[in-house]
Short mmCIF file of N, CA, C and O in Angstrom, two decimals:
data_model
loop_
_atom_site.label_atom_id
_atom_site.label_comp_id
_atom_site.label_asym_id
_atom_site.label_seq_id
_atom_site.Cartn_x
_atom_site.Cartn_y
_atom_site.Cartn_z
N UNK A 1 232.69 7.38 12.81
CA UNK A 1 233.85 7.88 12.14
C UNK A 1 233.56 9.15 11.37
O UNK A 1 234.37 10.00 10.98
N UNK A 2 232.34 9.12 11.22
CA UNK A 2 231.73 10.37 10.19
C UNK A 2 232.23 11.91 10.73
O UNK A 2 232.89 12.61 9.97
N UNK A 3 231.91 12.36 12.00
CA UNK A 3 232.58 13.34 12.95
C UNK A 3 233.29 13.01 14.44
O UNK A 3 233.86 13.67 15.31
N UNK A 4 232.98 11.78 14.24
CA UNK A 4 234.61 11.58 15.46
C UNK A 4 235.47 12.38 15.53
O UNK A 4 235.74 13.04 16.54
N UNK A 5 236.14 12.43 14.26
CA UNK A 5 237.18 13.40 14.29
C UNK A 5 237.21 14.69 15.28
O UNK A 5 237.85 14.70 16.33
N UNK A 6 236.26 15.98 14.72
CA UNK A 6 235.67 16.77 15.06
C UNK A 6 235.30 16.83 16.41
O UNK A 6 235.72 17.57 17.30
N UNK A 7 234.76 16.26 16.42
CA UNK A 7 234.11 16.19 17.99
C UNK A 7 234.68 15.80 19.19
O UNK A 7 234.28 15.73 20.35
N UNK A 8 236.01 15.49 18.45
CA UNK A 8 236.57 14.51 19.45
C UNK A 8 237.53 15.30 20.72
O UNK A 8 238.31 14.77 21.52
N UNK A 9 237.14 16.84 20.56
CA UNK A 9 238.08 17.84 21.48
C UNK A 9 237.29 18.63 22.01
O UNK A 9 237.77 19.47 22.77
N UNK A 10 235.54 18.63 21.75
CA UNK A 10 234.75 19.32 22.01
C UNK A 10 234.37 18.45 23.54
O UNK A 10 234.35 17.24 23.74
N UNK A 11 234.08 19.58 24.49
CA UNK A 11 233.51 19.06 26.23
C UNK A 11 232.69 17.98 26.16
O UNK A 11 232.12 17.96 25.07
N UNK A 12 232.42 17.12 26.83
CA UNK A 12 231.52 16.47 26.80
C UNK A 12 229.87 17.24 27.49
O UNK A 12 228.68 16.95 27.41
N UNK A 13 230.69 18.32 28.16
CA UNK A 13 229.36 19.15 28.63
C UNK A 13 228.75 19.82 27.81
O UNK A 13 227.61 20.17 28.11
N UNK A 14 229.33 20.21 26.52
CA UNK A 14 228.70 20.72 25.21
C UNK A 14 228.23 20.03 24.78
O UNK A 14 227.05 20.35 24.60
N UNK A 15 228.58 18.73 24.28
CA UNK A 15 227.43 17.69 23.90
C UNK A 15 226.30 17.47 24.08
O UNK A 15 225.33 17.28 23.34
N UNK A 16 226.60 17.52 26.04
CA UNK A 16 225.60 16.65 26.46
C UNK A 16 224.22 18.08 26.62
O UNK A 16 223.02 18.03 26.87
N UNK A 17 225.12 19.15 26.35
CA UNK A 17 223.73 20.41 26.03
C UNK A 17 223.46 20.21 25.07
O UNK A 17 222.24 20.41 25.10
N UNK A 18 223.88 19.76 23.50
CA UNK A 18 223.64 19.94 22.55
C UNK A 18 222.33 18.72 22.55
O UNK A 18 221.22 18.88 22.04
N UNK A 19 222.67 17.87 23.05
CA UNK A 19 221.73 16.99 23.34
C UNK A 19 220.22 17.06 23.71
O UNK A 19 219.09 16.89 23.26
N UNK A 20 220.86 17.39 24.71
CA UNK A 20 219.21 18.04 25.67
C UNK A 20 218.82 18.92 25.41
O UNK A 20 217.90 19.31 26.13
N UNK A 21 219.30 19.94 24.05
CA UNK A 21 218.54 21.20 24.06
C UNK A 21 217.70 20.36 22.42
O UNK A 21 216.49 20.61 22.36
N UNK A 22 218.09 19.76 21.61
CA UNK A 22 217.86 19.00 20.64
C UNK A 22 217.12 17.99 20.89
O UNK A 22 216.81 17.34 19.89
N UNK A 23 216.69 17.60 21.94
CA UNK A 23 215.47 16.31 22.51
C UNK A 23 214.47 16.84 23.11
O UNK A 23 213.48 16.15 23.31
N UNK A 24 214.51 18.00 23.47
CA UNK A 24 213.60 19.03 24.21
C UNK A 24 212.16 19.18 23.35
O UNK A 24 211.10 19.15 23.98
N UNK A 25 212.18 19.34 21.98
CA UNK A 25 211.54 19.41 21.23
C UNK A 25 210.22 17.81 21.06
O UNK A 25 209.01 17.65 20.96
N UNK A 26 211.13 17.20 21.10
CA UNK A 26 210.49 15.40 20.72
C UNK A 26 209.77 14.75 21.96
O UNK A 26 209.28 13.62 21.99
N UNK A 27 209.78 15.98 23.30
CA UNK A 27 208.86 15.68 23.98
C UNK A 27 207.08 16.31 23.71
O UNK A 27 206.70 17.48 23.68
N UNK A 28 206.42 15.29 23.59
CA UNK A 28 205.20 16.34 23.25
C UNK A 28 203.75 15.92 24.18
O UNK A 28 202.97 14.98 24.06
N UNK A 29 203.79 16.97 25.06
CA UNK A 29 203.04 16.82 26.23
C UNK A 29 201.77 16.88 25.89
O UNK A 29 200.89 16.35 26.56
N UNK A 30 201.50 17.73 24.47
CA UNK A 30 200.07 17.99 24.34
C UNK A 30 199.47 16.86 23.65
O UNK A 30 198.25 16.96 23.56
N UNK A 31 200.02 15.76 23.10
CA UNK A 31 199.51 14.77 22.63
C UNK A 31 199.02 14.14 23.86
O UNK A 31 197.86 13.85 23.57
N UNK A 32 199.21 13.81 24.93
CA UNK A 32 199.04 13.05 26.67
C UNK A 32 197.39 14.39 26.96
O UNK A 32 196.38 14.01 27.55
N UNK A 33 197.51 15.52 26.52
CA UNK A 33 196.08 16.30 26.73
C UNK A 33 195.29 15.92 25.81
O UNK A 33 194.18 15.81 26.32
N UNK A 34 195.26 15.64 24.65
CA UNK A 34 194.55 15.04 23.66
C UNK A 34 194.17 13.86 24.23
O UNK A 34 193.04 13.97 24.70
N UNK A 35 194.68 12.74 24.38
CA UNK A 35 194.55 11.30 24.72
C UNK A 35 193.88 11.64 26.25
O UNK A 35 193.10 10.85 26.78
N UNK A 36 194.24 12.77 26.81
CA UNK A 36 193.33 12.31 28.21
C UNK A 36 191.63 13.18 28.24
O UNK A 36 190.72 13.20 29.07
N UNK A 37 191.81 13.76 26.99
CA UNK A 37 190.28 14.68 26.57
C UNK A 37 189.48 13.83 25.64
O UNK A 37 188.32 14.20 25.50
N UNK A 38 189.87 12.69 24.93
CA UNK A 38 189.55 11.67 24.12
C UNK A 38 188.15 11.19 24.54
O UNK A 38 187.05 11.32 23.99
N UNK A 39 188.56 10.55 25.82
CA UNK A 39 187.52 9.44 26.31
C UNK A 39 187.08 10.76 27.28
O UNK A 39 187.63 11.85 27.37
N UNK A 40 185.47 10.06 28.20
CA UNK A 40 185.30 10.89 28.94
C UNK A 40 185.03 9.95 30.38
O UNK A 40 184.30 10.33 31.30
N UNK A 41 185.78 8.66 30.33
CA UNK A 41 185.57 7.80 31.43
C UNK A 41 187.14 7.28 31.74
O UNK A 41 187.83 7.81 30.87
N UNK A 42 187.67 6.78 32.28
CA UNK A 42 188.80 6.49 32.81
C UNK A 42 189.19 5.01 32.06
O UNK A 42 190.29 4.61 31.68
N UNK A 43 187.99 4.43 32.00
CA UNK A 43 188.14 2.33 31.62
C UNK A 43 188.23 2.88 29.94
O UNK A 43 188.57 2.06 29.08
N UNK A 44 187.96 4.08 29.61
CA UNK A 44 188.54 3.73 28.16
C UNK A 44 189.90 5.04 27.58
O UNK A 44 190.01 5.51 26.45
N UNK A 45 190.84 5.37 28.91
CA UNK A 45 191.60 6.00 28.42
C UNK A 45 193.18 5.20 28.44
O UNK A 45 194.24 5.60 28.92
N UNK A 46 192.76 3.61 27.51
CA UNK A 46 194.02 3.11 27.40
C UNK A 46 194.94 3.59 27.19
O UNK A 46 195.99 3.35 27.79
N UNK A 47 194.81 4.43 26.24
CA UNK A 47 195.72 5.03 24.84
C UNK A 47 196.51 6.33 26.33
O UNK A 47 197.56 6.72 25.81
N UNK A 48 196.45 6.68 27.04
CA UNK A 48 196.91 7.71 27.69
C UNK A 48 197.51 6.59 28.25
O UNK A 48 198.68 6.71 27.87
N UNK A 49 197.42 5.28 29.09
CA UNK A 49 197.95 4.63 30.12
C UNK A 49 199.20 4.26 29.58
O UNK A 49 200.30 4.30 30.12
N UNK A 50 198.75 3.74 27.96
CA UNK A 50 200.07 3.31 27.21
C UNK A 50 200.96 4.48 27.22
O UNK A 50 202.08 4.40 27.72
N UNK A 51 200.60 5.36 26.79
CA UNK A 51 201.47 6.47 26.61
C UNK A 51 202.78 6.81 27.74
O UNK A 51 203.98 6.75 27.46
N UNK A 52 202.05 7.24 29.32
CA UNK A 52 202.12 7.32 30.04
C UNK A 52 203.59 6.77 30.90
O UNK A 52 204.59 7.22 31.48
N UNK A 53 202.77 5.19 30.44
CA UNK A 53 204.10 4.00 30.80
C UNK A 53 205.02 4.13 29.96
O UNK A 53 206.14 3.74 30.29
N UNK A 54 204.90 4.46 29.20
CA UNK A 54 206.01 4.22 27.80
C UNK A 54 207.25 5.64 27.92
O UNK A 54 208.42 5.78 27.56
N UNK A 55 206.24 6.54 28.62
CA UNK A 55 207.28 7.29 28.68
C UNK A 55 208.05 7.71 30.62
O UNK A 55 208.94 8.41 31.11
N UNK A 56 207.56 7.28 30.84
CA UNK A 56 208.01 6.78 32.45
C UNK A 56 209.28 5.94 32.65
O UNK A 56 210.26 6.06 33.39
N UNK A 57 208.83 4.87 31.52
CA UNK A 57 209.89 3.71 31.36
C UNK A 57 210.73 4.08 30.96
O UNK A 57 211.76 3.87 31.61
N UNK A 58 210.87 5.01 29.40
CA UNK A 58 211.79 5.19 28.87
C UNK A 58 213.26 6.50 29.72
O UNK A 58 214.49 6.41 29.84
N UNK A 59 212.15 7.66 30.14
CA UNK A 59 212.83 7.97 30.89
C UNK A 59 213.80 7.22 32.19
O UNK A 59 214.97 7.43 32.49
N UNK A 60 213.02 6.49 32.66
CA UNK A 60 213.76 5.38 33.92
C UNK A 60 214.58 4.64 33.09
O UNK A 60 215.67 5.12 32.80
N UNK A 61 214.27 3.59 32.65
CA UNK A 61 215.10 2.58 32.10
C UNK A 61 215.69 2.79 31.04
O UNK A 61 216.50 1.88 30.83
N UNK A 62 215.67 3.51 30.28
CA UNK A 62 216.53 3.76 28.71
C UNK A 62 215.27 3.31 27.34
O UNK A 62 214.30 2.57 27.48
N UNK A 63 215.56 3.81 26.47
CA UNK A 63 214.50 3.62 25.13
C UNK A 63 214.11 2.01 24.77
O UNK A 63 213.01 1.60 24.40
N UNK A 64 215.03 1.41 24.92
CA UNK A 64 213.81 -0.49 24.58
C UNK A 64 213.16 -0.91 25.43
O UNK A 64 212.29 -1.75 25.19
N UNK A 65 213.47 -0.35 26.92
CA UNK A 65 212.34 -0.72 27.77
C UNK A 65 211.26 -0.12 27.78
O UNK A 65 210.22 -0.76 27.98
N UNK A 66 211.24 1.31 27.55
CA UNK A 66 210.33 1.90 27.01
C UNK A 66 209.08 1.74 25.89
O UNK A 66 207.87 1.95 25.80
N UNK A 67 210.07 1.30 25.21
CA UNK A 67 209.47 0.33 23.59
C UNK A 67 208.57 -0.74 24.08
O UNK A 67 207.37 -1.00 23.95
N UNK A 68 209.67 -1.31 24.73
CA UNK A 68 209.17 -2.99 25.24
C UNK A 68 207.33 -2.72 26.36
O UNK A 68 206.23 -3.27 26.26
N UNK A 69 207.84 -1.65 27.26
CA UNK A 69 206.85 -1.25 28.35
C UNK A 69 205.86 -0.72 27.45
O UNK A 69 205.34 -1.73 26.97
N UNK A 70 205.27 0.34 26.91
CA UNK A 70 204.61 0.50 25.70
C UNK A 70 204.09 -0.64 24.76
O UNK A 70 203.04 -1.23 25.03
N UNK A 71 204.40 -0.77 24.28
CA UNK A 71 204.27 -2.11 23.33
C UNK A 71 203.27 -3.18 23.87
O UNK A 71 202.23 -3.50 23.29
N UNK A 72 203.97 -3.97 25.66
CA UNK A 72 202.88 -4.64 25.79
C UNK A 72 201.73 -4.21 26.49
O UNK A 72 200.66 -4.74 26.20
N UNK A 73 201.77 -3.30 27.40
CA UNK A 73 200.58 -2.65 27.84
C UNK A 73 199.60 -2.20 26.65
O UNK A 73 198.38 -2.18 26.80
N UNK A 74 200.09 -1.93 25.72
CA UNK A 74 199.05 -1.63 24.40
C UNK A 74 198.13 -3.53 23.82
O UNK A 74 197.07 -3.99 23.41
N UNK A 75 199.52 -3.94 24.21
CA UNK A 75 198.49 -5.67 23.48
C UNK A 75 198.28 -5.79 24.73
O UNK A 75 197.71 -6.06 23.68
N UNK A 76 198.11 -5.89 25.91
CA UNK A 76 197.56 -6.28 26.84
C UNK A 76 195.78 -5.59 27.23
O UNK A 76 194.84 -6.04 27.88
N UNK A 77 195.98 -4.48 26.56
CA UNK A 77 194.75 -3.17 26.50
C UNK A 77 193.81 -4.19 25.58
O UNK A 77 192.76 -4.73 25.95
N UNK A 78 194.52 -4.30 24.19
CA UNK A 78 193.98 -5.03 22.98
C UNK A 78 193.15 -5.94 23.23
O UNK A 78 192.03 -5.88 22.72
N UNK A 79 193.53 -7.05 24.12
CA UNK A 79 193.35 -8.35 24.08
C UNK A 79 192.35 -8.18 25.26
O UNK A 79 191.27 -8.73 25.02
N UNK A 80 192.42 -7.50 26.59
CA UNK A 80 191.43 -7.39 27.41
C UNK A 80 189.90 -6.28 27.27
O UNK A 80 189.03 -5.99 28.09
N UNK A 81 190.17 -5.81 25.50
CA UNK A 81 189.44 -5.20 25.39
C UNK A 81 188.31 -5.95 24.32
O UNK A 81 187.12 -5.64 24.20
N UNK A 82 189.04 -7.01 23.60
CA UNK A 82 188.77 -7.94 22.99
C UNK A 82 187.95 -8.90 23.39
O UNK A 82 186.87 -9.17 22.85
N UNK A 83 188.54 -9.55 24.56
CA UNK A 83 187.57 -10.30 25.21
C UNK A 83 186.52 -9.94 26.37
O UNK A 83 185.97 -10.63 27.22
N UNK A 84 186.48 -8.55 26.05
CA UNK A 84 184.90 -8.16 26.59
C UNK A 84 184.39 -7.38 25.87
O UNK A 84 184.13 -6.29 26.38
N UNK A 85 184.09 -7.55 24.66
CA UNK A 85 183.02 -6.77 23.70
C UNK A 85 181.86 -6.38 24.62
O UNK A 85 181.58 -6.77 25.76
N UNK A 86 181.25 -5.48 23.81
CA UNK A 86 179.80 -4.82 24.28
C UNK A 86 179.02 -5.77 23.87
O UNK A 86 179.55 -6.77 23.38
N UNK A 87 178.08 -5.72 23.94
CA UNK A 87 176.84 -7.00 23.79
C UNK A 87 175.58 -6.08 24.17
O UNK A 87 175.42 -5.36 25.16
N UNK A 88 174.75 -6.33 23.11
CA UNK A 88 173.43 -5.96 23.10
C UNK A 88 172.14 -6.95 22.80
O UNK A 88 172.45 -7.99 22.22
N UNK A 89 171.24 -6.82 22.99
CA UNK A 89 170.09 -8.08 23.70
C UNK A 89 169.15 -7.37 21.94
O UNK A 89 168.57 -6.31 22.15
N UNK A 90 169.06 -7.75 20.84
CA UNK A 90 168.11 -7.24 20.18
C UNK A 90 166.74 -7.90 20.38
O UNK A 90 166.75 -8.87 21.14
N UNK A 91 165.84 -7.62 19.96
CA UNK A 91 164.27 -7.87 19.51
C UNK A 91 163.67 -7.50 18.92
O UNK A 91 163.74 -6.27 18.86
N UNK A 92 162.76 -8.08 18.14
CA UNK A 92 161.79 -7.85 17.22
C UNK A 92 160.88 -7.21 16.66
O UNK A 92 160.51 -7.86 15.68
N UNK A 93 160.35 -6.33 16.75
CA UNK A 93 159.03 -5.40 16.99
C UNK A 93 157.98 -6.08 15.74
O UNK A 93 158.44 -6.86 14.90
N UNK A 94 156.53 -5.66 15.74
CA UNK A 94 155.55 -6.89 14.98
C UNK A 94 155.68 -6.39 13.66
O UNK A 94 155.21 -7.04 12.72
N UNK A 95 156.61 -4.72 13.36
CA UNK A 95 156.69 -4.11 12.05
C UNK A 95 157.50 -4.85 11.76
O UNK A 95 157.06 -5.56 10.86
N UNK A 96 159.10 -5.25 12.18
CA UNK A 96 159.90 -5.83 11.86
C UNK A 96 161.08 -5.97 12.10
O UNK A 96 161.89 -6.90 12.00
N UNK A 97 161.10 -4.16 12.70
CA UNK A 97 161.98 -3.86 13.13
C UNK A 97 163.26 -3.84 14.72
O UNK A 97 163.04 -3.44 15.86
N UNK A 98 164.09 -4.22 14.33
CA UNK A 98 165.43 -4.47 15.53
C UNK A 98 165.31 -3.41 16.63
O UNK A 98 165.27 -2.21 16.36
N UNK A 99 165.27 -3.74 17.50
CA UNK A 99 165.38 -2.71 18.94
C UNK A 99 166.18 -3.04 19.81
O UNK A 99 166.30 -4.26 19.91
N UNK A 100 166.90 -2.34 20.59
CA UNK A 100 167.53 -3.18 21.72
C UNK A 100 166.95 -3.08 22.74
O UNK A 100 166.69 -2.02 23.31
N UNK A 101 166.71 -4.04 23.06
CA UNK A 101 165.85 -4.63 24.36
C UNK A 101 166.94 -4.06 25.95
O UNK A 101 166.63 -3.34 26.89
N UNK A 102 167.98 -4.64 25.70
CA UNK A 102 168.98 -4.22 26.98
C UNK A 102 170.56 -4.44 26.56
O UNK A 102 171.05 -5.09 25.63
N UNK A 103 171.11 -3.73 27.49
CA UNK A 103 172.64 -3.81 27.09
C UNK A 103 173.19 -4.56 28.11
O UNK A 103 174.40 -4.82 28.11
#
């Protein structure tokens, strides 16, 4: 009701520029170059995969699937990253000191 009024005789093809020239901005590609210069192996560039999907989705399906698509690929990253920690084999040396024997 705030500019209904107003707006309410203006094209819808003006809008829908006003739109897209005003969302143009809130895409930001160079954050996806950051996240893919991050890691330097592929098994740890979750953070790009999430990204990736999230904005694939949102473009395809509209913004909560997007949300939704994002969202769980990130706890799904979480949890499969969780249950395979790194693990290292320590040992002893006769000074005293911790070494790792093997990874």
């Amino acid at each position: 009701e705030f500019l209904s009024t107003y707006l309410k005789y203006v094209p819808q093809c003006a809008l829908a520029a006003l739109i897209v020239t005003s969302s143009v901005p809130l895409i930001n590609f160079r954050k996806a170059l950051e996240l893919y210069h991050m890691h330097d192996r592929w098994s740890r560039r979750g953070d790009l995969l999430t990204w990736c999907a999230a904005f694939a989705s949102t473009l395809c399906f509209g913004v909560l699937a997007g949300l939704a698509a994002g969202t769980l690929i990130a706890m799904a990253l979480l949890i499969y990253q969780t249950a395979q920690p790194d693990v290292q084999v320590l040992g002893k040396t006769s000074v005293g000191q911790w070494i790792t024997l093997a990874n």
